[in-house]
Amino acid sequence: MTEFSNLTTDLTELILSYLPIPTLIRASTVCKLWYAIVSSLSFSSTTTKAHHHRNPWFFLYGLHNTSSKNNQSFAFDPVSNLWFRLPVLPTRHHQPTSSCFLGADGFFLTTAPNFAYSRILKRAWRVTPPLRFSRINPLLGVSDDGSRRVPRFIVVGGVRFIGNLVDIEDRLAVEIYNPDSDSWDLFPPLPADFRSGNSSQSLSSALFRGRFYVFGIYSCFLSSFDLAQHVWSEVQTLRPPGVVFSFLIACQDRLVLAGICNAPVGPSFNLWRIDEKTMEFSEIAIMPQDLLYSLFDSDEDDKFASLKCVGLGNLIYVFNEEYHKKYPACVCEIGDESGECSWRRVPQLPSPVNKFHQVISFCSTVSLHNILRGEEEDDEDVGPMQAMED
């Protein structure tokens, strides 16, 4: 029998590529060769890229409005089925508040009073020139083609204050950060159909194949912004029968609509695949009833209003943002070729879990190279991740 130490480097790299990230972190301490393989940029960007892009992590950042000491940050790895407690971001210069703090693929961001960003596993905040129109509760996308150290940030909608009053009539221009010139470019605002609700509290968004889609969670209005032509598409209504509210999600090769339906047998949580050309929908999955009701502990009529949904890659996460059950969640995995969906419960966050005024949730791929070595020499790592098990 061939000993592991006698395997070629290429074969060793192939075997290690099938391990989940927490196991790879431990494997990197076995010997110098394994550390060199696991921490290399090529291993992270090529060998494990496809595997981990299909299995993005689920991030929850809890904000407490009166005491930042009660903020908490968690990340769930679907491959190892483990939650990790992350050190909260330093707040000496950037105190996150619920209305201007966001999470998007790979980044934490603030939009007011200044625009700043921090990679999810870093402590350093980077400040850009201010937005032309400072705003709260906007939609935000991260467009990263891998050619730049800093991606393009896309800021859509939101509201701004005039004095101490919110200006709900102002249709704020789309702003896109240009990292080459370190400036913000202005483009046409959301179509007027979205005037009655143009913040992230009533809209969801999806960045898919060069378009930034905006969808009304309750109105079901849909429009997309072409990132090359800088124009909005005609507003359409995308409402499957019985839908109460829903979220638009960009998965690996498809657009998915996910939401609560009033069905003849009772409320259900459904997934529909959306044809990006015709905007026609076809049902692909229904969450098992016992799993849906496990997210609640009451029979109140409005209990479903606290459901939120995020997704990326092949995974869609559904969770209850109410505190009383420690933010219970489940996940649906969409098969690559068959399109078949499998549901499972996400492990509960172990205690202690603080009570938050708002929970920021998003999905992101995680780079092993960033965890072990850091992407920029002048960045300080966020610190050790603490695995959390019951």
Short mmCIF file of C-alpha atoms in Angstrom, two decimals:
data_model
loop_
_atom_site.label_atom_id
_atom_site.label_comp_id
_atom_site.label_asym_id
_atom_site.label_seq_id
_atom_site.Cartn_x
_atom_site.Cartn_y
_atom_site.Cartn_z
CA MET A 1 0.00 0.00 0.00
CA THR A 2 1.33 3.43 -0.98
CA GLU A 3 1.83 5.78 1.96
CA PHE A 4 0.28 9.24 1.76
CA SER A 5 3.71 10.85 2.02
CA ASN A 6 4.79 9.06 -1.17
CA LEU A 7 2.02 10.52 -3.33
CA THR A 8 2.84 13.09 -5.95
CA THR A 9 2.12 16.73 -5.19
CA ASP A 10 -0.58 16.82 -7.87
CA LEU A 11 -2.38 13.82 -6.41
CA THR A 12 -2.08 15.18 -2.87
CA GLU A 13 -3.55 18.48 -4.09
CA LEU A 14 -6.45 16.64 -5.76
CA ILE A 15 -7.28 14.70 -2.58
CA LEU A 16 -7.12 17.83 -0.41
CA SER A 17 -9.41 19.71 -2.80
CA TYR A 18 -12.37 17.55 -1.74
CA LEU A 19 -12.11 18.57 1.93
CA PRO A 20 -14.29 21.30 3.49
CA ILE A 21 -12.56 24.53 4.46
CA PRO A 22 -12.47 23.88 8.25
CA THR A 23 -10.75 20.53 7.62
CA LEU A 24 -8.32 22.14 5.18
CA ILE A 25 -7.35 24.70 7.82
CA ARG A 26 -6.44 21.87 10.18
CA ALA A 27 -4.71 19.96 7.36
CA SER A 28 -2.50 22.98 6.65
CA THR A 29 -0.83 22.45 10.05
CA VAL A 30 0.24 18.85 9.32
CA CYS A 31 3.42 19.65 7.39
CA LYS A 32 5.10 22.34 5.32
CA LEU A 33 4.11 20.70 2.03
CA TRP A 34 0.41 20.60 2.91
CA TYR A 35 0.50 24.18 4.12
CA ALA A 36 2.20 25.29 0.88
CA ILE A 37 -0.47 23.50 -1.18
CA VAL A 38 -3.49 24.60 0.82
CA SER A 39 -2.44 28.23 1.23
CA SER A 40 -1.41 28.76 -2.39
CA LEU A 41 -3.47 31.13 -4.49
CA SER A 42 -3.69 28.58 -7.30
CA PHE A 43 -5.24 25.95 -4.99
CA SER A 44 -7.85 28.41 -3.77
CA SER A 45 -8.64 29.97 -7.14
CA THR A 46 -8.66 26.89 -9.38
CA THR A 47 -8.71 23.55 -7.59
CA THR A 48 -11.35 24.38 -4.99
CA LYS A 49 -13.06 27.29 -6.75
CA ALA A 50 -15.84 25.34 -8.46
CA HIS A 51 -16.54 23.25 -5.36
CA HIS A 52 -16.84 26.20 -2.99
CA HIS A 53 -18.72 28.41 -5.49
CA ARG A 54 -21.44 25.77 -5.49
CA ASN A 55 -21.51 25.82 -1.69
CA PRO A 56 -21.42 29.46 -0.51
CA TRP A 57 -21.35 30.26 3.18
CA PHE A 58 -24.32 31.87 4.93
CA PHE A 59 -23.46 35.01 6.95
CA LEU A 60 -25.51 36.56 9.74
CA TYR A 61 -24.41 39.84 11.32
CA GLY A 62 -26.54 40.93 14.27
CA LEU A 63 -26.71 44.65 15.04
CA HIS A 64 -27.68 46.09 18.41
CA ASN A 65 -28.66 49.76 18.07
CA THR A 66 -27.69 50.94 21.54
CA SER A 67 -24.62 48.85 22.36
CA SER A 68 -22.11 47.70 19.75
CA LYS A 69 -20.74 45.28 22.37
CA ASN A 70 -23.83 43.18 21.73
CA ASN A 71 -23.16 42.89 17.99
CA GLN A 72 -22.36 39.36 16.84
CA SER A 73 -21.21 37.83 13.58
CA PHE A 74 -21.71 34.23 12.43
CA ALA A 75 -20.90 32.21 9.32
CA PHE A 76 -22.29 28.81 8.31
CA ASP A 77 -20.28 26.38 6.17
CA PRO A 78 -22.72 24.03 4.39
CA VAL A 79 -20.05 21.42 3.60
CA SER A 80 -18.93 20.83 7.19
CA ASN A 81 -22.46 21.72 8.46
CA LEU A 82 -20.91 23.97 11.11
CA TRP A 83 -21.50 27.51 12.35
CA PHE A 84 -18.49 29.72 13.06
CA ARG A 85 -18.44 32.72 15.34
CA LEU A 86 -16.53 35.59 13.73
CA PRO A 87 -15.00 38.48 15.66
CA VAL A 88 -17.15 41.56 15.08
CA LEU A 89 -15.75 44.34 12.93
CA PRO A 90 -13.82 47.14 14.65
CA THR A 91 -16.07 50.16 15.09
CA ARG A 92 -13.66 52.91 16.10
CA HIS A 93 -14.06 54.68 12.77
CA HIS A 94 -17.08 52.90 11.29
CA GLN A 95 -19.92 52.25 13.70
CA PRO A 96 -22.42 50.08 11.78
CA THR A 97 -26.03 51.20 12.03
CA SER A 98 -28.95 49.15 10.82
CA SER A 99 -29.94 51.54 8.03
CA CYS A 100 -26.56 51.94 6.29
CA PHE A 101 -24.75 48.65 7.02
CA LEU A 102 -24.89 45.97 4.31
CA GLY A 103 -23.40 42.66 3.32
CA ALA A 104 -22.80 41.46 -0.24
CA ASP A 105 -20.72 38.73 -1.84
CA GLY A 106 -17.35 38.92 -0.08
CA PHE A 107 -17.84 42.29 1.64
CA PHE A 108 -19.31 44.24 4.53
CA LEU A 109 -20.18 47.80 3.51
CA THR A 110 -21.48 51.09 4.90
CA THR A 111 -23.19 53.69 2.72
CA ALA A 112 -23.59 56.69 5.04
CA PRO A 113 -22.20 59.10 6.03
CA ASN A 114 -19.26 57.73 4.02
CA PHE A 115 -19.04 54.73 1.72
CA ALA A 116 -16.61 52.16 3.07
CA TYR A 117 -16.02 48.46 2.58
CA SER A 118 -14.26 45.62 4.36
CA ARG A 119 -13.63 42.12 3.09
CA ILE A 120 -15.57 39.60 5.16
CA LEU A 121 -12.51 38.09 6.84
CA LYS A 122 -10.57 41.33 7.29
CA ARG A 123 -10.50 44.06 9.92
CA ALA A 124 -9.42 46.91 7.65
CA TRP A 125 -12.05 49.34 6.34
CA ARG A 126 -11.36 51.09 3.05
CA VAL A 127 -13.07 54.40 2.35
CA THR A 128 -14.00 55.52 -1.16
CA PRO A 129 -14.94 59.05 -2.21
CA PRO A 130 -18.47 59.74 -0.92
CA LEU A 131 -21.50 58.77 -2.93
CA ARG A 132 -22.94 61.65 -4.94
CA PHE A 133 -26.21 60.97 -3.10
CA SER A 134 -25.66 59.64 0.41
CA ARG A 135 -28.43 57.15 1.18
CA ILE A 136 -29.66 54.50 3.59
CA ASN A 137 -31.18 51.08 2.91
CA PRO A 138 -30.06 50.86 -0.73
CA LEU A 139 -29.67 47.73 -2.82
CA LEU A 140 -26.04 46.84 -3.46
CA GLY A 141 -24.24 44.54 -5.88
CA VAL A 142 -20.60 43.48 -6.19
CA SER A 143 -19.35 43.00 -9.76
CA ASP A 144 -15.99 41.24 -9.71
CA ASP A 145 -14.49 39.82 -12.91
CA GLY A 146 -11.18 39.06 -11.16
CA SER A 147 -9.21 41.61 -13.17
CA ARG A 148 -9.00 44.22 -10.38
CA ARG A 149 -7.99 44.23 -6.74
CA VAL A 150 -11.19 46.13 -5.95
CA PRO A 151 -14.48 45.23 -7.68
CA ARG A 152 -17.19 47.56 -8.93
CA PHE A 153 -19.86 48.36 -6.34
CA ILE A 154 -23.36 49.01 -7.68
CA VAL A 155 -25.67 51.13 -5.50
CA VAL A 156 -29.36 51.28 -6.45
CA GLY A 157 -32.34 52.95 -4.79
CA GLY A 158 -32.44 53.67 -1.10
CA VAL A 159 -33.63 56.83 0.61
CA ARG A 160 -31.87 59.93 1.87
CA PHE A 161 -32.51 62.45 4.61
CA ILE A 162 -33.22 66.13 4.15
CA GLY A 163 -32.66 67.59 7.59
CA ASN A 164 -34.15 64.97 9.88
CA LEU A 165 -36.82 63.89 7.41
CA VAL A 166 -36.69 61.03 4.92
CA ASP A 167 -37.20 62.17 1.33
CA ILE A 168 -39.38 59.38 -0.09
CA GLU A 169 -40.01 61.20 -3.37
CA ASP A 170 -36.42 61.49 -4.56
CA ARG A 171 -35.55 58.81 -7.13
CA LEU A 172 -31.84 58.49 -6.45
CA ALA A 173 -29.52 57.86 -9.39
CA VAL A 174 -27.77 54.54 -9.79
CA GLU A 175 -24.15 54.94 -8.73
CA ILE A 176 -21.36 52.56 -9.76
CA TYR A 177 -17.91 52.73 -8.21
CA ASN A 178 -15.09 52.81 -10.76
CA PRO A 179 -11.97 51.43 -9.03
CA ASP A 180 -9.69 52.59 -11.87
CA SER A 181 -10.54 56.26 -11.35
CA ASP A 182 -11.58 55.92 -7.69
CA SER A 183 -14.84 57.72 -8.42
CA TRP A 184 -18.60 57.18 -8.68
CA ASP A 185 -20.38 57.25 -12.04
CA LEU A 186 -24.04 58.31 -12.21
CA PHE A 187 -26.72 56.51 -14.23
CA PRO A 188 -30.53 56.64 -14.53
CA PRO A 189 -32.49 55.91 -11.34
CA LEU A 190 -34.96 53.10 -10.73
CA PRO A 191 -38.06 53.35 -12.95
CA ALA A 192 -40.86 55.46 -11.50
CA ASP A 193 -42.99 52.35 -10.87
CA PHE A 194 -40.82 51.67 -7.81
CA ARG A 195 -41.39 55.13 -6.32
CA SER A 196 -43.63 53.90 -3.48
CA GLY A 197 -40.96 51.54 -2.19
CA ASN A 198 -37.37 51.96 -3.38
CA SER A 199 -35.35 50.71 -0.40
CA SER A 200 -33.98 47.29 0.54
CA GLN A 201 -36.85 46.92 3.01
CA SER A 202 -39.30 46.43 0.16
CA LEU A 203 -37.02 45.33 -2.71
CA SER A 204 -34.71 42.42 -3.44
CA SER A 205 -31.98 42.31 -6.07
CA ALA A 206 -29.95 39.83 -8.10
CA LEU A 207 -26.80 40.37 -10.14
CA PHE A 208 -26.97 37.93 -13.05
CA ARG A 209 -25.19 37.79 -16.42
CA GLY A 210 -24.38 41.48 -16.71
CA ARG A 211 -27.72 42.72 -15.39
CA PHE A 212 -28.72 44.06 -11.98
CA TYR A 213 -32.29 42.87 -11.37
CA VAL A 214 -34.57 44.72 -8.96
CA PHE A 215 -37.72 43.00 -7.71
CA GLY A 216 -40.53 44.26 -5.48
CA ILE A 217 -40.91 41.85 -2.56
CA TYR A 218 -44.61 42.72 -2.24
CA SER A 219 -45.41 44.57 -5.49
CA CYS A 220 -43.77 41.89 -7.69
CA PHE A 221 -42.54 44.62 -10.07
CA LEU A 222 -39.40 43.60 -11.96
CA SER A 223 -36.83 45.56 -13.95
CA SER A 224 -33.15 45.06 -14.77
CA PHE A 225 -30.27 47.47 -15.30
CA ASP A 226 -27.90 46.58 -18.15
CA LEU A 227 -24.39 47.16 -16.80
CA ALA A 228 -22.96 47.55 -20.31
CA GLN A 229 -25.64 49.75 -21.91
CA HIS A 230 -26.59 51.56 -18.66
CA VAL A 231 -30.34 51.41 -19.30
CA TRP A 232 -33.30 49.94 -17.41
CA SER A 233 -35.59 47.36 -18.97
CA GLU A 234 -39.34 47.81 -19.16
CA VAL A 235 -41.05 47.14 -15.82
CA GLN A 236 -42.93 43.84 -15.69
CA THR A 237 -45.00 42.09 -13.03
CA LEU A 238 -43.76 38.66 -11.96
CA ARG A 239 -46.36 37.13 -9.65
CA PRO A 240 -46.98 33.36 -9.62
CA PRO A 241 -50.50 32.43 -8.47
CA GLY A 242 -51.05 32.81 -4.74
CA VAL A 243 -47.77 34.61 -3.97
CA VAL A 244 -47.88 36.78 -0.85
CA PHE A 245 -44.28 37.99 -0.94
CA SER A 246 -41.14 36.72 -2.63
CA PHE A 247 -37.42 37.30 -3.22
CA LEU A 248 -35.41 37.19 -6.45
CA ILE A 249 -32.13 35.25 -6.22
CA ALA A 250 -29.27 34.70 -8.66
CA CYS A 251 -28.11 31.10 -8.47
CA GLN A 252 -25.24 29.59 -10.41
CA ASP A 253 -26.95 29.29 -13.80
CA ARG A 254 -30.48 30.56 -13.21
CA LEU A 255 -32.70 33.18 -11.69
CA VAL A 256 -34.90 31.83 -8.89
CA LEU A 257 -37.96 33.34 -7.26
CA ALA A 258 -38.58 32.18 -3.69
CA GLY A 259 -41.55 33.08 -1.54
CA ILE A 260 -44.65 32.36 0.49
CA CYS A 261 -47.75 31.16 -1.35
CA ASN A 262 -51.35 30.83 -0.27
CA ALA A 263 -52.16 27.35 -1.54
CA PRO A 264 -55.44 25.39 -1.19
CA VAL A 265 -53.84 23.15 1.45
CA GLY A 266 -52.39 26.10 3.37
CA PRO A 267 -49.34 28.39 3.18
CA SER A 268 -46.27 27.00 1.42
CA PHE A 269 -42.78 28.20 0.57
CA ASN A 270 -42.12 27.70 -3.14
CA LEU A 271 -39.23 28.06 -5.57
CA TRP A 272 -39.69 28.97 -9.23
CA ARG A 273 -37.11 29.05 -12.00
CA ILE A 274 -37.32 32.27 -14.05
CA ASP A 275 -36.52 32.33 -17.77
CA GLU A 276 -34.36 35.44 -18.11
CA LYS A 277 -35.49 36.04 -21.72
CA THR A 278 -39.25 35.57 -21.42
CA MET A 279 -39.61 36.12 -17.64
CA GLU A 280 -41.86 33.07 -17.53
CA PHE A 281 -41.75 30.99 -14.36
CA SER A 282 -41.88 27.26 -13.61
CA GLU A 283 -42.10 25.70 -10.17
CA ILE A 284 -39.06 23.67 -9.13
CA ALA A 285 -39.58 22.97 -5.41
CA ILE A 286 -41.84 23.32 -2.38
CA MET A 287 -40.38 23.32 1.12
CA PRO A 288 -41.67 20.39 3.23
CA GLN A 289 -44.43 21.62 5.54
CA ASP A 290 -42.80 20.29 8.71
CA LEU A 291 -39.60 22.14 7.84
CA LEU A 292 -41.47 25.37 7.13
CA TYR A 293 -43.38 25.29 10.42
CA SER A 294 -40.23 24.39 12.37
CA LEU A 295 -39.09 27.95 11.69
CA PHE A 296 -41.89 29.28 13.93
CA ASP A 297 -43.30 28.62 17.38
CA SER A 298 -46.62 30.45 17.12
CA ASP A 299 -49.84 30.29 15.12
CA GLU A 300 -50.13 34.02 14.50
CA ASP A 301 -51.49 34.96 11.08
CA ASP A 302 -48.53 37.24 10.29
CA LYS A 303 -45.78 34.87 11.42
CA PHE A 304 -44.49 34.38 7.87
CA ALA A 305 -43.67 38.09 7.57
CA SER A 306 -40.39 37.52 9.43
CA LEU A 307 -39.07 35.07 6.81
CA LYS A 308 -36.05 36.17 4.80
CA CYS A 309 -34.30 34.47 1.91
CA VAL A 310 -30.80 34.74 0.41
CA GLY A 311 -28.86 32.55 -1.97
CA LEU A 312 -25.84 32.03 -4.20
CA GLY A 313 -24.28 29.18 -6.12
CA ASN A 314 -26.48 26.10 -5.74
CA LEU A 315 -27.87 27.02 -2.32
CA ILE A 316 -30.88 29.00 -1.11
CA TYR A 317 -31.16 29.80 2.60
CA VAL A 318 -34.47 30.61 4.30
CA PHE A 319 -34.48 31.89 7.87
CA ASN A 320 -36.65 33.57 10.49
CA GLU A 321 -35.15 36.89 11.54
CA GLU A 322 -37.05 36.89 14.85
CA TYR A 323 -34.93 36.37 17.97
CA HIS A 324 -37.16 34.01 19.95
CA LYS A 325 -35.87 30.84 18.27
CA LYS A 326 -32.28 32.01 17.70
CA TYR A 327 -32.86 32.78 14.02
CA PRO A 328 -33.74 29.25 12.78
CA ALA A 329 -32.84 28.49 9.17
CA CYS A 330 -33.01 25.83 6.49
CA VAL A 331 -31.24 25.43 3.16
CA CYS A 332 -32.22 24.10 -0.25
CA GLU A 333 -29.61 22.65 -2.60
CA ILE A 334 -30.43 22.75 -6.31
CA GLY A 335 -28.82 19.95 -8.31
CA ASP A 336 -26.37 20.93 -11.06
CA GLU A 337 -27.81 18.91 -13.93
CA SER A 338 -31.06 17.40 -12.70
CA GLY A 339 -32.32 20.56 -11.05
CA GLU A 340 -33.74 18.44 -8.25
CA CYS A 341 -33.95 20.21 -4.91
CA SER A 342 -33.13 18.80 -1.49
CA TRP A 343 -34.04 20.58 1.75
CA ARG A 344 -32.45 20.30 5.17
CA ARG A 345 -32.46 22.12 8.47
CA VAL A 346 -29.47 24.30 9.36
CA PRO A 347 -28.08 23.58 12.86
CA GLN A 348 -29.23 26.02 15.50
CA LEU A 349 -26.90 28.78 16.61
CA PRO A 350 -25.52 27.61 19.98
CA SER A 351 -25.85 29.94 22.94
CA PRO A 352 -25.14 32.64 23.77
CA VAL A 353 -26.95 34.49 21.00
CA ASN A 354 -27.78 38.12 21.73
CA LYS A 355 -31.00 39.89 20.83
CA PHE A 356 -30.51 42.17 17.83
CA HIS A 357 -32.42 45.12 16.43
CA GLN A 358 -31.56 44.01 12.91
CA VAL A 359 -29.93 41.02 11.24
CA ILE A 360 -27.85 41.50 8.09
CA SER A 361 -27.86 38.31 6.01
CA PHE A 362 -26.13 37.34 2.78
CA CYS A 363 -24.25 34.53 1.04
CA SER A 364 -20.63 34.61 -0.02
CA THR A 365 -17.95 32.35 -1.34
CA VAL A 366 -14.99 32.05 1.01
CA SER A 367 -11.38 32.02 -0.15
CA LEU A 368 -9.09 29.69 1.74
CA HIS A 369 -6.11 31.71 0.57
CA ASN A 370 -7.56 34.79 2.27
CA ILE A 371 -8.05 32.90 5.53
CA LEU A 372 -4.53 31.50 5.70
CA ARG A 373 -2.40 34.23 4.17
CA GLY A 374 -4.45 37.35 3.60
CA GLU A 375 -4.99 39.01 0.27
CA GLU A 376 -3.07 42.22 0.86
CA GLU A 377 -0.01 42.54 3.02
CA ASP A 378 -1.30 45.63 4.78
CA ASP A 379 -4.62 44.01 5.75
CA GLU A 380 -5.08 42.64 9.22
CA ASP A 381 -6.96 39.33 9.40
CA VAL A 382 -10.27 39.35 11.20
CA GLY A 383 -8.97 36.80 13.69
CA PRO A 384 -9.65 33.16 14.44
CA MET A 385 -12.99 31.62 13.52
CA GLN A 386 -14.53 29.70 16.38
CA ALA A 387 -16.44 26.56 15.37
CA MET A 388 -19.74 26.29 17.19
CA GLU A 389 -21.39 22.96 17.93
CA ASP A 390 -24.20 22.01 20.26
#
